[in-house]
Short mmCIF file of C-alpha atoms in Angstrom, two decimals:
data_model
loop_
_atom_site.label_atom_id
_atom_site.label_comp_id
_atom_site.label_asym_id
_atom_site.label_seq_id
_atom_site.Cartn_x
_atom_site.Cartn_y
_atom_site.Cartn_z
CA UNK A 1 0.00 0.00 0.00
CA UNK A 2 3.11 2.34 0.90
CA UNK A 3 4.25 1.90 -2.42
CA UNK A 4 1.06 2.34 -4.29
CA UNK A 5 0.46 6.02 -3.05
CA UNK A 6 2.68 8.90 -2.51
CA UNK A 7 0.66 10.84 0.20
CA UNK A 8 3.09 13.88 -0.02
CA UNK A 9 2.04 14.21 -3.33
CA UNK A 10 -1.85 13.62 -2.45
CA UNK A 11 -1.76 16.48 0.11
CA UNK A 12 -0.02 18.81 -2.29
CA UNK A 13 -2.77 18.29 -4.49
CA UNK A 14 -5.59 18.28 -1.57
CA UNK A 15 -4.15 21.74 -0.80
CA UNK A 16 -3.38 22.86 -4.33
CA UNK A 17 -6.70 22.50 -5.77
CA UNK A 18 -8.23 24.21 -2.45
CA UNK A 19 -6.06 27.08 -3.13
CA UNK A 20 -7.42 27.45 -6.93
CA UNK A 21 -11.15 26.63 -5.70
CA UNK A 22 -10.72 29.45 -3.02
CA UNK A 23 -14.29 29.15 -1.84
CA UNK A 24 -13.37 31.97 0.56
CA UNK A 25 -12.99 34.32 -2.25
CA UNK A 26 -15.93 33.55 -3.81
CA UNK A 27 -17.72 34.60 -0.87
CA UNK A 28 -18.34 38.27 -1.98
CA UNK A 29 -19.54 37.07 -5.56
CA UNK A 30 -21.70 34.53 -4.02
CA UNK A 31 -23.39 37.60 -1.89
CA UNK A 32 -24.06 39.68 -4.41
CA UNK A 33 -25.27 37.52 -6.42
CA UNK A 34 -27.79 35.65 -4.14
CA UNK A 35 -28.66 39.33 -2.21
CA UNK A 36 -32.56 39.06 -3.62
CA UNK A 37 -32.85 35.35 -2.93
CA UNK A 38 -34.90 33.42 -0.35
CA UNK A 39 -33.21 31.14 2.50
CA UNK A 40 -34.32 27.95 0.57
CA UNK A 41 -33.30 29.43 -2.49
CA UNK A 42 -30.11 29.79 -1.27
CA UNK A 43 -29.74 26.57 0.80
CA UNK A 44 -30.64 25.04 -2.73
CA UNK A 45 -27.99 26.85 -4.24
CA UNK A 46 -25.00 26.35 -2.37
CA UNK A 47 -25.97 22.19 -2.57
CA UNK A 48 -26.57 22.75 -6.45
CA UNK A 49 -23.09 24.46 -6.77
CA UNK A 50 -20.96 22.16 -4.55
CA UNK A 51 -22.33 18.84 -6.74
CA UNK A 52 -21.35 20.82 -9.66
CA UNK A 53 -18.16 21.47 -8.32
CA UNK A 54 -17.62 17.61 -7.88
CA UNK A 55 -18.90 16.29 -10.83
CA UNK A 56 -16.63 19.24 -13.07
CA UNK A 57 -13.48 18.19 -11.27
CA UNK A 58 -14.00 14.24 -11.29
CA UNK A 59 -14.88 14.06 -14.81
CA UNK A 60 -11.26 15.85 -15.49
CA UNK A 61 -9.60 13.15 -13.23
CA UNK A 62 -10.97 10.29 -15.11
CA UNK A 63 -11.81 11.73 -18.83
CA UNK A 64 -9.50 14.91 -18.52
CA UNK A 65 -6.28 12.89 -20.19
CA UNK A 66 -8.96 10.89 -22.89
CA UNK A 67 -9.34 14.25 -24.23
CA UNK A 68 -6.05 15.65 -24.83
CA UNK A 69 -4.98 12.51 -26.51
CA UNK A 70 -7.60 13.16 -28.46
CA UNK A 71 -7.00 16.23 -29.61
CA UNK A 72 -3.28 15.80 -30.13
CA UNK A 73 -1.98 17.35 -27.24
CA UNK A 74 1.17 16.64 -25.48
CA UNK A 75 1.51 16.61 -21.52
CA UNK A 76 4.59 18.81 -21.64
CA UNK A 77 2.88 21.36 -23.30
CA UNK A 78 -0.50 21.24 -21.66
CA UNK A 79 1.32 21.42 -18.18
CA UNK A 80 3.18 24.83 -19.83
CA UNK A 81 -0.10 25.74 -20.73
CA UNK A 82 -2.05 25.03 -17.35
CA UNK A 83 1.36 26.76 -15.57
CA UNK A 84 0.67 30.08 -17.17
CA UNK A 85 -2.94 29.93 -16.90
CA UNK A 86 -2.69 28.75 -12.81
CA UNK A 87 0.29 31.67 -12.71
CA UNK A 88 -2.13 33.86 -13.67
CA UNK A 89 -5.15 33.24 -11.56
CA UNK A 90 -2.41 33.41 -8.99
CA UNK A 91 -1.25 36.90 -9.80
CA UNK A 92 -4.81 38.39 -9.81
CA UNK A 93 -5.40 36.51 -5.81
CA UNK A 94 -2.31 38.70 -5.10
CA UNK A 95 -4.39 41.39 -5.92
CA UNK A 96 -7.46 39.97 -4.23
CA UNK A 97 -9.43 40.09 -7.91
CA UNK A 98 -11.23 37.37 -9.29
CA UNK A 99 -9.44 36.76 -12.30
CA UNK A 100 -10.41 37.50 -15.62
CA UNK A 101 -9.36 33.51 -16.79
CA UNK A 102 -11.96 32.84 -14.52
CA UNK A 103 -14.87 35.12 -14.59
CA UNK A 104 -15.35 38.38 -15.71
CA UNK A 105 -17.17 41.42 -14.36
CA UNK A 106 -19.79 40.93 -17.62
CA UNK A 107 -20.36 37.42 -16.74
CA UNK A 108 -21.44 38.14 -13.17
CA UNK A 109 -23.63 41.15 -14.86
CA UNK A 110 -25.50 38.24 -16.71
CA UNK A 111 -25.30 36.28 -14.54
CA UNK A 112 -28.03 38.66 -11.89
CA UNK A 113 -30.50 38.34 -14.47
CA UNK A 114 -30.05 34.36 -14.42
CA UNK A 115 -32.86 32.13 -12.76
CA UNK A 116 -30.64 29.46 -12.32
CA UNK A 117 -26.77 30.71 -11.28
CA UNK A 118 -25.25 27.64 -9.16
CA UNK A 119 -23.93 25.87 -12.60
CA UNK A 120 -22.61 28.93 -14.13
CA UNK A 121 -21.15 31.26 -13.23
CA UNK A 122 -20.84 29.43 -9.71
CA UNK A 123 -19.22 26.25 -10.39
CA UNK A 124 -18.28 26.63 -13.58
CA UNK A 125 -16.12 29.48 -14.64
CA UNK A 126 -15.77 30.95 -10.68
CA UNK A 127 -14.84 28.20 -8.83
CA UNK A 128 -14.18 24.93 -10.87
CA UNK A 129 -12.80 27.09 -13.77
CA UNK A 130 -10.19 26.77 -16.69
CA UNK A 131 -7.67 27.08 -13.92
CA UNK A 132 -8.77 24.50 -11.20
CA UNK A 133 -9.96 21.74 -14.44
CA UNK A 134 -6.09 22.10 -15.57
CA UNK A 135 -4.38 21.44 -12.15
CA UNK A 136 -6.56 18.73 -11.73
CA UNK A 137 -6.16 16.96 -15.38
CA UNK A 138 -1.92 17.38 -14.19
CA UNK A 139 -2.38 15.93 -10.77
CA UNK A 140 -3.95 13.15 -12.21
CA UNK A 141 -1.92 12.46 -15.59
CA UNK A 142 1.21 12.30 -12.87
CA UNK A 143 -0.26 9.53 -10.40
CA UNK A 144 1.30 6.12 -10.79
CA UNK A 145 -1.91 3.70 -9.55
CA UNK A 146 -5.85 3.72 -9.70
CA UNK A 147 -5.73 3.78 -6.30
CA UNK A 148 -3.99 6.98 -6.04
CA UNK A 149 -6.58 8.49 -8.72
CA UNK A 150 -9.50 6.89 -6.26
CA UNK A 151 -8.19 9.02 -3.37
CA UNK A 152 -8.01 11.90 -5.85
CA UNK A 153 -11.71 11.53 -6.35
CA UNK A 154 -12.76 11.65 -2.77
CA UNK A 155 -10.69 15.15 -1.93
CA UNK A 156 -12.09 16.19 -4.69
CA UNK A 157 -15.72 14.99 -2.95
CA UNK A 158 -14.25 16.59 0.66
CA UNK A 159 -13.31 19.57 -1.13
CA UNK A 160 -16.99 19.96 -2.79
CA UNK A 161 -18.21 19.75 1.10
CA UNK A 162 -16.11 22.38 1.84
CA UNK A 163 -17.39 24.38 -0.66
CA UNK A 164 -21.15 23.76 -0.02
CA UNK A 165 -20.36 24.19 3.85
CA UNK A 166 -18.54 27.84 2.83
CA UNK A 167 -21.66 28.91 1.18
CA UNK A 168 -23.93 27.51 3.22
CA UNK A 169 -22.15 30.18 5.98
CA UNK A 170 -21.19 32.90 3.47
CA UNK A 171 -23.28 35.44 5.64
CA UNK A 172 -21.46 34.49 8.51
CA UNK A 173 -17.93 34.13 7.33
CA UNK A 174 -18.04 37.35 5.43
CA UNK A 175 -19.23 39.22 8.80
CA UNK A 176 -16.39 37.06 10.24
CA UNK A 177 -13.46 37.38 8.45
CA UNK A 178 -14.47 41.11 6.96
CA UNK A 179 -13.12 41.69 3.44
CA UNK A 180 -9.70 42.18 4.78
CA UNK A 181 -9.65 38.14 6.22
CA UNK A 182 -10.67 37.38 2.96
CA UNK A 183 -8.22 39.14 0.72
CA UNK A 184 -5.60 38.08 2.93
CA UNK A 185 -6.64 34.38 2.89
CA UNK A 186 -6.83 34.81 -0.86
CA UNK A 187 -3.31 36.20 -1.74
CA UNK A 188 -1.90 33.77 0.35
CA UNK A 189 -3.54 31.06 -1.53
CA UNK A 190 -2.20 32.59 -4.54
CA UNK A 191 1.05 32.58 -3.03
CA UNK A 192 0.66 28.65 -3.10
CA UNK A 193 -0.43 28.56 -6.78
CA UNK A 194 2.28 30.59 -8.28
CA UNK A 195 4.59 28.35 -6.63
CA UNK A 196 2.41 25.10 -8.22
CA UNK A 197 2.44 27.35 -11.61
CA UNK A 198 6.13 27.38 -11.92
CA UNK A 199 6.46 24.26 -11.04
CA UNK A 200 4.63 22.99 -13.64
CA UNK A 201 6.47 24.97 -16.28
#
């Protein structure tokens, strides 16, 4: 079993792909965007999003490889690719922005006059975006053993919780942590991902 799975490697990935989620950061989105909504409406929501999440990020565990292979592209250069595209998601969390690889000021404009906003822009470009699908499809192409990508699949289920349980609390947390907590939290999870970014590269 030792020899089947690198843990190191697992938790650099658990804490990787939190750091790119950044549910934290997407508190102040998730506000605004869910201001005029009822409790229910919310609680349904944050549950819709978080499945979502999970479903995104386990398809590019198990297909995510299928694909590029498909389309004729290399590993070396995807992981160039997915560096500069992490590296700069990980500039803009220095700046405590949302990133424009990930979601754009228009998008969250459409996105108020959406019934339905827990698929996109929620899980899919702000929190399971370009960037977090990439890291992923890496982590996995570099594991050695099902078993390893197995494990993969259930952070990726524990981080979904997490996300669900961060906007489940989003009033809370924001009153919490203020928007200073969060911009801090956020730059130093960027901190983490331009380190990942180069090290892809």
């Amino acid at each position: 079993m030792q020899n089947l799975i690198n843990w190191t490697e697992l938790f650099k990935d658990f804490i990787g792909i939190f750091a790119i989620l950044n549910p934290l950061g997407a508190i102040p989105v998730y506000l605004s965007m869910t201001a005029n909504k009822s409790v229910d409406e919310t609680k349904a929501i944050a549950i819709k999003t978080a499945i979502s999440v999970a479903i995104i990020l386990i398809m590019s565990i198990w297909v995510g490889n299928a694909l590029l292979q498909f389309f004729g592209i290399t590993m070396p250069a995807f992981r160039i690719a997915s560096g500069l595209l992490v590296l700069l998601v990980a500039i803009s969390m220095f700046h405590a922005k949302t990133s424009g690889a990930i979601h754009t000021h228009n998008e969250t404009l459409e996105a108020l006059d959406k019934e339905d906003i827990a698929v996109v822009p929620l899980a899919i470009p702000l929190l399971a975006g370009p960037g977090a699908i990439s890291l992923v499809i890496v982590n996995a192409n570099q594991m050695g053993s099902w078993l390893e990508k197995l494990l993969l699949t259930l952070s990726i289920v524990i981080l979904s919780l997490a996300v669900w349980l961060t906007l489940r609390l989003a009033n809370n947390l924001g009153h919490l942590m203020g928007t200073a907590g969060i911009n801090t939290t956020t730059r130093i999870m960027g901190l983490l991902l331009a380190a990942m970014a180069v090290q892809f590269m």
